[in-house]
Each structure stands twice: as C-alpha cells, then as structure tokens.
C-alpha atoms as a printed R data frame, in Angstrom:
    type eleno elety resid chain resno       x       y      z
1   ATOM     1    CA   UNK     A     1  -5.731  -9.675 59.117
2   ATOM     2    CA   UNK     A     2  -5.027 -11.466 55.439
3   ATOM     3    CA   UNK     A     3  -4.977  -7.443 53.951
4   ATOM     4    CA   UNK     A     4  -1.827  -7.064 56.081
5   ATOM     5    CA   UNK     A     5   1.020  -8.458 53.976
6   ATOM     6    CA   UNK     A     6   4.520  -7.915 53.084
7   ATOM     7    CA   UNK     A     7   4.149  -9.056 49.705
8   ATOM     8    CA   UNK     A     8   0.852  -9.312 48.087
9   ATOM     9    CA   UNK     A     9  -0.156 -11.491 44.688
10  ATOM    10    CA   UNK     A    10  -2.868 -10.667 42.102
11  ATOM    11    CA   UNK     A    11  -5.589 -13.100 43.590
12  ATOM    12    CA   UNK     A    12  -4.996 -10.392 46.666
13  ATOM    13    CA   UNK     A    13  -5.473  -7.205 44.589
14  ATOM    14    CA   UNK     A    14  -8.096  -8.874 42.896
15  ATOM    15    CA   UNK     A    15 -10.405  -9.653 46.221
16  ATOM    16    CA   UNK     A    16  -9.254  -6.057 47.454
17  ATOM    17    CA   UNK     A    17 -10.867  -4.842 44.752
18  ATOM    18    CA   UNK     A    18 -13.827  -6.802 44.945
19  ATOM    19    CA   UNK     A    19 -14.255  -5.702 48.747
20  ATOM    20    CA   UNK     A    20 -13.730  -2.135 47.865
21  ATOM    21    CA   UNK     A    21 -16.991  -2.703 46.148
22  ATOM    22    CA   UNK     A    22 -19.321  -4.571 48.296
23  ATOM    23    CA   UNK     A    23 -22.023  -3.108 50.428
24  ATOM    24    CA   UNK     A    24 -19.423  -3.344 53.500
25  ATOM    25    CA   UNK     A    25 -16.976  -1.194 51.474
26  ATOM    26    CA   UNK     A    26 -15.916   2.352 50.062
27  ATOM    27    CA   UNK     A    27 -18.592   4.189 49.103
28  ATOM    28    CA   UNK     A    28 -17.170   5.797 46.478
29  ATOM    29    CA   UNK     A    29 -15.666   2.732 44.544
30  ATOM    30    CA   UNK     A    30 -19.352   1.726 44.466
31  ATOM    31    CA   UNK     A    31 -21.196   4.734 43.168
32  ATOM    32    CA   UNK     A    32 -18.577   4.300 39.993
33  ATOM    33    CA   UNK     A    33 -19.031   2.937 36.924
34  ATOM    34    CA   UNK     A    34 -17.768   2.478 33.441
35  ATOM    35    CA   UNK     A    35 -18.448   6.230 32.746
36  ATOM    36    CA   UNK     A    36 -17.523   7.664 35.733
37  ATOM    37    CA   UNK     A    37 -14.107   6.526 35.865
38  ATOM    38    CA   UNK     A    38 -13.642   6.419 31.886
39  ATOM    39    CA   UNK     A    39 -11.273   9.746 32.358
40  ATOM    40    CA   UNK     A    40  -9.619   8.217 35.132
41  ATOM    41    CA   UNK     A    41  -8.345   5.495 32.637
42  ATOM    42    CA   UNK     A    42  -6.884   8.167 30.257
43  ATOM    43    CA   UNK     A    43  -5.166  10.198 32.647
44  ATOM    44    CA   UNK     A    44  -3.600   6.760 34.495
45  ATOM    45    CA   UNK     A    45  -2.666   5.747 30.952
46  ATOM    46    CA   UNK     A    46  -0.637   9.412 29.677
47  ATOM    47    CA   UNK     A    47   0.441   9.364 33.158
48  ATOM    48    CA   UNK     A    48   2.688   5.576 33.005
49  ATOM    49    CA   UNK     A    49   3.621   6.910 29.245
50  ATOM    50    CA   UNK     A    50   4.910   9.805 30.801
51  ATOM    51    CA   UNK     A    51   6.843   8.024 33.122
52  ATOM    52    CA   UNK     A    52   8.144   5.731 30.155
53  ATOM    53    CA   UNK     A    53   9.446   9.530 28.257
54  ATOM    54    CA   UNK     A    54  11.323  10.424 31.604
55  ATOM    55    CA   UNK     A    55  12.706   6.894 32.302
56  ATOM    56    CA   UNK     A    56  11.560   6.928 35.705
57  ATOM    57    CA   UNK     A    57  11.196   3.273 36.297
58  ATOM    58    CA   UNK     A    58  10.231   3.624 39.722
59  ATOM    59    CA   UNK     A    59   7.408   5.931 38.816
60  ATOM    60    CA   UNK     A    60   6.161   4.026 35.540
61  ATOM    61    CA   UNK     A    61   6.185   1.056 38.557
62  ATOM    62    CA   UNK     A    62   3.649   3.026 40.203
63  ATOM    63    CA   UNK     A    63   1.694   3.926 37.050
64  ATOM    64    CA   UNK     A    64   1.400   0.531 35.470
65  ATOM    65    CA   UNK     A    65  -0.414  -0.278 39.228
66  ATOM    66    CA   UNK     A    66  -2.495   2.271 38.499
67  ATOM    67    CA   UNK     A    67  -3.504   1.354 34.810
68  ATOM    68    CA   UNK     A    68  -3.865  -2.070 35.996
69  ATOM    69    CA   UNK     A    69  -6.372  -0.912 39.133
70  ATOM    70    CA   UNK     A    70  -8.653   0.891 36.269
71  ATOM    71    CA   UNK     A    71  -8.680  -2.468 34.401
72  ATOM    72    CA   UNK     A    72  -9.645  -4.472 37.634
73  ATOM    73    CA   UNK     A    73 -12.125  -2.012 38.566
74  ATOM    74    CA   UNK     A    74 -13.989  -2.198 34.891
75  ATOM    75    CA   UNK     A    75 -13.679  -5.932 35.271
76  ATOM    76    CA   UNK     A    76 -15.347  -6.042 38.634
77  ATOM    77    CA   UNK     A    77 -18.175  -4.101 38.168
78  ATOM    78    CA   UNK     A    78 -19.047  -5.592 34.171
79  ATOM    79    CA   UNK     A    79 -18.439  -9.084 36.663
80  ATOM    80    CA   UNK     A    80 -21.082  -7.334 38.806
81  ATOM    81    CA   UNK     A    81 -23.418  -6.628 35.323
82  ATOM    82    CA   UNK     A    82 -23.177 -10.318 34.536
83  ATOM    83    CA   UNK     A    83 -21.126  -8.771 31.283
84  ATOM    84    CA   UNK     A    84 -17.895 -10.581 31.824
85  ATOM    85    CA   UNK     A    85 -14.647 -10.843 34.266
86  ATOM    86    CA   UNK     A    86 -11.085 -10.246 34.444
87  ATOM    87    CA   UNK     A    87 -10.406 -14.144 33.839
88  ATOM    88    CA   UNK     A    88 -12.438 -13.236 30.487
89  ATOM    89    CA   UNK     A    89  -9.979 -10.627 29.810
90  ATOM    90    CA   UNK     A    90  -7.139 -12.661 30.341
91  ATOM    91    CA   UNK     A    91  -8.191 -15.300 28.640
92  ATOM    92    CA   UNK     A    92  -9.177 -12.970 25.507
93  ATOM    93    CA   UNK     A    93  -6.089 -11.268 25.297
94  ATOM    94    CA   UNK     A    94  -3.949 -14.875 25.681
95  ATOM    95    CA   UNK     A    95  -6.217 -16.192 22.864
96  ATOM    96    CA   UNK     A    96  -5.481 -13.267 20.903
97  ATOM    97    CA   UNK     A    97  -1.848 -13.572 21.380
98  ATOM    98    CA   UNK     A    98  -1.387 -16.944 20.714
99  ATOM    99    CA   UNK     A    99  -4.028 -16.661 17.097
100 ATOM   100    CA   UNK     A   100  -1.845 -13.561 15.943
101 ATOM   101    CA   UNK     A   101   1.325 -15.613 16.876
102 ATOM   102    CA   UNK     A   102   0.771 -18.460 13.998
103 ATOM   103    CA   UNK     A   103   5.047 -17.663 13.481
104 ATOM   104    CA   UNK     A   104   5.649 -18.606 16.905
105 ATOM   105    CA   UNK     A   105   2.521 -21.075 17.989
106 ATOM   106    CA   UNK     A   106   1.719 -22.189 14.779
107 ATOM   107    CA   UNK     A   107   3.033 -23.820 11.515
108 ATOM   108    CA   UNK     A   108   3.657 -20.030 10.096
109 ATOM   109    CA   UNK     A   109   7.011 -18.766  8.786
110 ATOM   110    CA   UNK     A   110   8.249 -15.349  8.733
111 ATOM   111    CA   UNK     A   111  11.576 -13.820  7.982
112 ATOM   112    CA   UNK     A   112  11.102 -10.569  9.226
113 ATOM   113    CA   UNK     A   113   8.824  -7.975 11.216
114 ATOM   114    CA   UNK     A   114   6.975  -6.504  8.071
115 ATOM   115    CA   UNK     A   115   5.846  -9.783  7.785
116 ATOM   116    CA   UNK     A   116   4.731 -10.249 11.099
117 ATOM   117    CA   UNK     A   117   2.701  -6.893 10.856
118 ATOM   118    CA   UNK     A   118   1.240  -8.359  7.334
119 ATOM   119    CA   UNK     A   119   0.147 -11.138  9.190
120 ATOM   120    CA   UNK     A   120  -1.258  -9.463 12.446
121 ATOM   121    CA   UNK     A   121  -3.013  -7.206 10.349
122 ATOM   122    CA   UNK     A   122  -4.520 -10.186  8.012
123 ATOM   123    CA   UNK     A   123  -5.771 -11.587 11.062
124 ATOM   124    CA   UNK     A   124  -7.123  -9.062 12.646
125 ATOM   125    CA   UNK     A   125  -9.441  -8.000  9.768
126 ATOM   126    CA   UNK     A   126 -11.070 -11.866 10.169
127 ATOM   127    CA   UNK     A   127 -11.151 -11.458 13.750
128 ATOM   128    CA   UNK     A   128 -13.121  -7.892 13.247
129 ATOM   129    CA   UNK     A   129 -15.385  -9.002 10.559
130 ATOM   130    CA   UNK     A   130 -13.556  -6.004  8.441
131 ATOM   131    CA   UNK     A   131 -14.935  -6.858  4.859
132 ATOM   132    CA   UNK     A   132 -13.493  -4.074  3.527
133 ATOM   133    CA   UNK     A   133 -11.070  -1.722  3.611
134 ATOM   134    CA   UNK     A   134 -13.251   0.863  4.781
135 ATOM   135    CA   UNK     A   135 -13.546  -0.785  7.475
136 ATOM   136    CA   UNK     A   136 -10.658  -0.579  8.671
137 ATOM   137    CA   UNK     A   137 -10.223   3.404  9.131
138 ATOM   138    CA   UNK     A   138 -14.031   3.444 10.238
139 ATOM   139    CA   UNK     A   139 -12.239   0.902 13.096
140 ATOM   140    CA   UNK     A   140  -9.841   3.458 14.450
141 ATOM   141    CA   UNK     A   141 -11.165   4.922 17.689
142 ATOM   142    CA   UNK     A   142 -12.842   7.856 17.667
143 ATOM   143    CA   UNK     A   143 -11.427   8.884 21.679
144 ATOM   144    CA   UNK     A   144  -7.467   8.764 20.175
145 ATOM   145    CA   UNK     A   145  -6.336  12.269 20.362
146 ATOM   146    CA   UNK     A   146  -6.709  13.779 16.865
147 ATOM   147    CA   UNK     A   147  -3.602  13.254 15.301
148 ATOM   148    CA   UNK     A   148  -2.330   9.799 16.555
149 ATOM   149    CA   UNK     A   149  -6.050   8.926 14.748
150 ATOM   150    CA   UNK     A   150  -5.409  10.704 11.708
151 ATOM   151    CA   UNK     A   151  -2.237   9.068 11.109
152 ATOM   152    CA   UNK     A   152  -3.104   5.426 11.741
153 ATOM   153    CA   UNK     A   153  -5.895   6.110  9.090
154 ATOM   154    CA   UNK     A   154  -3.386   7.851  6.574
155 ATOM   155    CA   UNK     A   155  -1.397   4.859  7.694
156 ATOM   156    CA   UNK     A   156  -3.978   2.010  7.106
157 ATOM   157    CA   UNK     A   157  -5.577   3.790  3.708
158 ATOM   158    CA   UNK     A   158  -1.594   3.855  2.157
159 ATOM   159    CA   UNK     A   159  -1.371   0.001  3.135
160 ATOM   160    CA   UNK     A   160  -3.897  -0.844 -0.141
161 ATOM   161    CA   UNK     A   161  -2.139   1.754 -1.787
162 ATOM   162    CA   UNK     A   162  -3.739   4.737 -1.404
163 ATOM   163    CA   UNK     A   163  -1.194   7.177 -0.339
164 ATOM   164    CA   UNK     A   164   0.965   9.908 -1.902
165 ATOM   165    CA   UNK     A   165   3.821   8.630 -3.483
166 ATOM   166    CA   UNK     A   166   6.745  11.573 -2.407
167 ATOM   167    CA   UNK     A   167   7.049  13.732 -0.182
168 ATOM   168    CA   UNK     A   168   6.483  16.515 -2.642
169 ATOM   169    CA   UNK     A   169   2.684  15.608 -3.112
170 ATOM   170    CA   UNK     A   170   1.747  16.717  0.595
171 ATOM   171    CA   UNK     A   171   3.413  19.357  0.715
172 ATOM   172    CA   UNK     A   172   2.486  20.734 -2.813
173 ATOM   173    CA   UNK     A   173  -1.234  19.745 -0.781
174 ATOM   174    CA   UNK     A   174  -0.074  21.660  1.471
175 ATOM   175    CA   UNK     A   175   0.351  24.895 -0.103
176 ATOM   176    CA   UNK     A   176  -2.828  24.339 -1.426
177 ATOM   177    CA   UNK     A   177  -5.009  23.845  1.683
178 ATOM   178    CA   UNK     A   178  -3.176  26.978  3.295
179 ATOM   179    CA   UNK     A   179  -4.590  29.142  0.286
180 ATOM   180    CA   UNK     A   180  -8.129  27.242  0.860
181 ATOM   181    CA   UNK     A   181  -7.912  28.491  4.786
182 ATOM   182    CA   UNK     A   182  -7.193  31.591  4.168
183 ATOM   183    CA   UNK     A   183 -10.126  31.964  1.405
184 ATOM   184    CA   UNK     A   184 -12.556  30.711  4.313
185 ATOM   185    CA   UNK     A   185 -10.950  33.094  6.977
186 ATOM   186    CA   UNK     A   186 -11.921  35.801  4.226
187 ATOM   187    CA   UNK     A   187 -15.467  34.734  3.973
188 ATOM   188    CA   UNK     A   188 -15.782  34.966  8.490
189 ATOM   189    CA   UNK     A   189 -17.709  31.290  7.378
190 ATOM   190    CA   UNK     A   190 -16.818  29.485 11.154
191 ATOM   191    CA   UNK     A   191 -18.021  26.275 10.051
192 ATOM   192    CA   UNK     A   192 -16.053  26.872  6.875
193 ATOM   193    CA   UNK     A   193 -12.652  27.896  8.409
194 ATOM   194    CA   UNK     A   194 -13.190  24.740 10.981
195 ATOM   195    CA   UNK     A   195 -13.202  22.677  7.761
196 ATOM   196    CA   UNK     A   196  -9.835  23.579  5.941
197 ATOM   197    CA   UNK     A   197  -8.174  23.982  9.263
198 ATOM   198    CA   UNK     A   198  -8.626  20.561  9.666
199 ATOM   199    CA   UNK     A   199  -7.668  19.892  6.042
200 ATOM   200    CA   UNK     A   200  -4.500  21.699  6.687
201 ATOM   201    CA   UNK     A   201  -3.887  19.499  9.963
202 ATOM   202    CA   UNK     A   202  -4.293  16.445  8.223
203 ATOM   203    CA   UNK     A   203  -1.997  17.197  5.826
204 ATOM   204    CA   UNK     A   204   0.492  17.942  8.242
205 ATOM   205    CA   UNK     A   205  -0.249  14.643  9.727
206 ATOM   206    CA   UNK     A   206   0.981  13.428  5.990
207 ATOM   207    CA   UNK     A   207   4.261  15.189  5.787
208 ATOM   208    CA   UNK     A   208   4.631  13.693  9.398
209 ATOM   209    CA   UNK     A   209   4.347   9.659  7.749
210 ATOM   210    CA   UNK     A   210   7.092  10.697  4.917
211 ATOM   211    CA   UNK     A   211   9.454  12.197  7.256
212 ATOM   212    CA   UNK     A   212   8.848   9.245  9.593
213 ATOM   213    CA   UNK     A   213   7.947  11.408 12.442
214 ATOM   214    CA   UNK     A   214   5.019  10.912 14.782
215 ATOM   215    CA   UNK     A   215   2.908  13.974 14.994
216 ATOM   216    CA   UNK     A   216   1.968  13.826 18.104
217 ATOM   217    CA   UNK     A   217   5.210  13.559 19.943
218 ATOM   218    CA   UNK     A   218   6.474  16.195 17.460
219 ATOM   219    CA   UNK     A   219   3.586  18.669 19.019
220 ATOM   220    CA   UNK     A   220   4.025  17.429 22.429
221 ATOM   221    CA   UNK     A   221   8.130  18.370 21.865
222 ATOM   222    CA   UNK     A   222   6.635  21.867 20.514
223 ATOM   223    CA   UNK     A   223   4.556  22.810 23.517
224 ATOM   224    CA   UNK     A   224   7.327  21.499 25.317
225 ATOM   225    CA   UNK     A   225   9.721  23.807 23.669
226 ATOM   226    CA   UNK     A   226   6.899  26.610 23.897
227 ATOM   227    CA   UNK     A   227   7.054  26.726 27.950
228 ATOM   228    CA   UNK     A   228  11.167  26.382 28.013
229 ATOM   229    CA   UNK     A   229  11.311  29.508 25.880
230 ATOM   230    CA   UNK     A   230   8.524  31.025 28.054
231 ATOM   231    CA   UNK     A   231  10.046  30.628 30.840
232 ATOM   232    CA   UNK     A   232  12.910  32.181 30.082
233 ATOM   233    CA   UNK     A   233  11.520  34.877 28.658
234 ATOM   234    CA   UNK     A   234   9.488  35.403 32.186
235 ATOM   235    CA   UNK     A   235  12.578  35.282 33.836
236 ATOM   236    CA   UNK     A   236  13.890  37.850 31.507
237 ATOM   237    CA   UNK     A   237  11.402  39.835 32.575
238 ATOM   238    CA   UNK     A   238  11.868  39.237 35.980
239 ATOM   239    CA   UNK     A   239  15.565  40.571 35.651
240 ATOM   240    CA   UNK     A   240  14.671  43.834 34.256
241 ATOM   241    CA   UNK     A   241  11.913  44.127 37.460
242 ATOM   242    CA   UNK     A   242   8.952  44.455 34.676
243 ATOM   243    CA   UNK     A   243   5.440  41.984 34.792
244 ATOM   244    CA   UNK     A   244   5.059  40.146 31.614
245 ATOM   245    CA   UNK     A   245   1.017  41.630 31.464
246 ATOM   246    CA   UNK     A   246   2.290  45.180 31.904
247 ATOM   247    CA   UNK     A   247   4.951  45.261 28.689
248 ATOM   248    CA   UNK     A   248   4.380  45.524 25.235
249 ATOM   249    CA   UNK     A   249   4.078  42.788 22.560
250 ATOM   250    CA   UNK     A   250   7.227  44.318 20.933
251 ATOM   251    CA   UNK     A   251   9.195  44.163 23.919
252 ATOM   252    CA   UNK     A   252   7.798  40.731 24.849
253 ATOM   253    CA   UNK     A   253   8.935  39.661 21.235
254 ATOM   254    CA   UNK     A   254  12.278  40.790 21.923
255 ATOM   255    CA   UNK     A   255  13.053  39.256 24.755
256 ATOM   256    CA   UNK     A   256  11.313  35.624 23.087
257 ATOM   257    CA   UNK     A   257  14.019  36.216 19.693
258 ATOM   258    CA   UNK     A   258  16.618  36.585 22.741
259 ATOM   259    CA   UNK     A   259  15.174  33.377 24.068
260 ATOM   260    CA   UNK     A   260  15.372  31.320 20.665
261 ATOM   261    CA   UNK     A   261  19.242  32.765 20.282
C-alpha cells in the first residue's frame, strides 16, 4: 500500500488528507468545516507555542504537524468550495514574502531592523487598502486574546504619534481610571463597572509598552505563579491533616504569606 511508508513527503500528507475527506473516507473529517474545527486551530496553535516556552523540541515537532494538519484541512475543504487551495496559500504567502522583502529581492536598502519594520508596515497598508490610520487598529483581529489586541493597537496608534510620552502619563491614567472604577462599583451600574474595568485594563496594557513587557506573558507568568503558590499552600494544608474547604480565610491567608516567604 503507497500509505505505508518509512518516510513520507508533503504531496503524501497532502493526498492523505484529501482521502480522509472523500466519500470512501472518515466520516468525521467530512462532516467538518471551517467552523467546526475553527477552535481546533487555536488550541493546536497555544499548544506548539507552549511547546516553544518549555523548549521541548520534540513536542513543538509534533505540534507544528498539528498546526500544519488544521491548515491542510481548511485548504482542502475551501479546494472542495471552489474558494481556493493550499498551492494558493503557498503561493500567497511566497508572494508576500518576496513584495515585503524589497531589501533582500529588490533594489531596497536598509541598515537596520526598524527599518525593515518601517518598510513591512508601509507595504502592508498598500497591500490592505488601509487609507488611513484608522484603519489600521480597526485591522487588528478581533479573536486575539484581549490584551495581545490591545497592545498592538496602543502599539500601531503610538507609530503616528499618538502615544503617551513617559511612563508617568499612564500611570498618573492610571490612578485616575482606578478612582473612575470604583465610582461605578458605587453606583451597582454593571454595564458601567464593565466599562472602566476595561479602561483600567487598557491602561495596564500601556504601562506594559513603556516597561517593554508583553502583557500577556506577564499574566500568563502570574497565573502561573498563582497555582505554584497554591499548591504549596494545599500541601501545607495537607501537612497539618486539614481540607483547604473546611479552614478559614485567615488561616488560608496565613499559610499563602508563608507561601510567598
């Protein structure tokens, strides 16, 4: 049987996939479509990043296949739609490489990466009809997680200058959306509180840019830190032959401070 190799090649995986789904093949892989396996694609993605923040390069391996069978699998069935196919997407993205490469397949000279990004970014906007600057931010996805969105927006709106100009602004701002949340926690206004909590988020998300941190690794490292100290304070617990639901906040809040130390 050709399926049974040693070593297989793209054009393999590719008419795997296509098999998978054909009338003769997996039901499932043919009842999907876009939609259906749009979370798949997220969770495959976080999963190979993860993989990247342990340096397991035997599991990011494994990962990368499965990012790369979500992307075959959208290619086969907009193939099937008559939309396009993954020789369209690989001729896109080599197209796209080579036009924002003018420094390296062109008649472009740069001295540096800033100007590369200038240039990447100048391009782009052509390439996305972006007339103005608006534009832009209105071009960030919607599906990034909340932060990693609001910062490429903070981001793209300081590029033409519209930014804070020290760190002192944002967090001056930042004193002053606290008092603004706590005014709409006052009023019980849900819809209101929703609105300066999110006012007080993104101006986290500023600090973050001035101190050159991402703010969504820095929340990730949080939680992270969040479940060490929780653990040990479990195991804490555990020592002293008590259940974490049957003790008291104040004893619960000793053994965290115990934690921290």
């Amino acid at each position: 049987m050709w399926y049974n190799k040693e070593k297989y090649t793209f054009d393999d995986f590719k008419k795997i996939i296509e098999i998978l789904r054909s009338p003769e093949g997996c039901p499932w892989d043919r009842e999907q479509t876009h939609n259906t396996i749009r979370n798949e694609f997220i969770e495959e993605t976080y999963e190979a990043v993860d993989a990247i923040d342990r340096g397991d390069k035997t599991d990011l391996c494994e990962e990368l296949g499965d990012v790369l069978l979500q992307i075959m699998l959208h290619s086969q069935i907009a193939d099937e739609n008559g939309d396009f196919n993954v020789e369209d997407v690989i001729d896109g993205v080599a197209k796209k490489m080579v036009l924002r490469h003018p420094h390296v397949f062109g008649d472009v000279s740069v001295e540096n990466s800033a100007q590369v990004l200038e240039n990447w970014d100048k391009i782009k906007k052509t390439e996305k009809h972006q007339t103005s600057y608006t534009d832009t931010l209105k071009s960030v996805p919607m599906s990034y997680p909340a932060l990693m969105r609001a910062q490429k927006i903070q981001k793209r709106a300081g590029k033409v200058g519209f930014d804070f100009e020290s760190i002192e602004a944002p967090l001056q701002k930042l004193n002053e959306e606290h008092a603004e949340l706590l005014e709409a926690i006052a009023t019980g206004d849900k819809e209101k509180i929703t609105e300066e909590y999110g006012d007080l988020l993104f101006t986290m998300v500023n600090i973050s840019r001035f101190l050159k941190i991402d703010s969504e690794e820095a929340l990730q490292k949080a939680s992270d830190k969040f479940i060490k100290r929780f653990e040990a304070v479990e195991d804490a617990a555990d020592k002293k032959g008590k259940d974490m639901k049957e003790m008291s906040l104040k004893e619960l809040d000793a053994l965290w401070d115990d934690a921290k130390k």
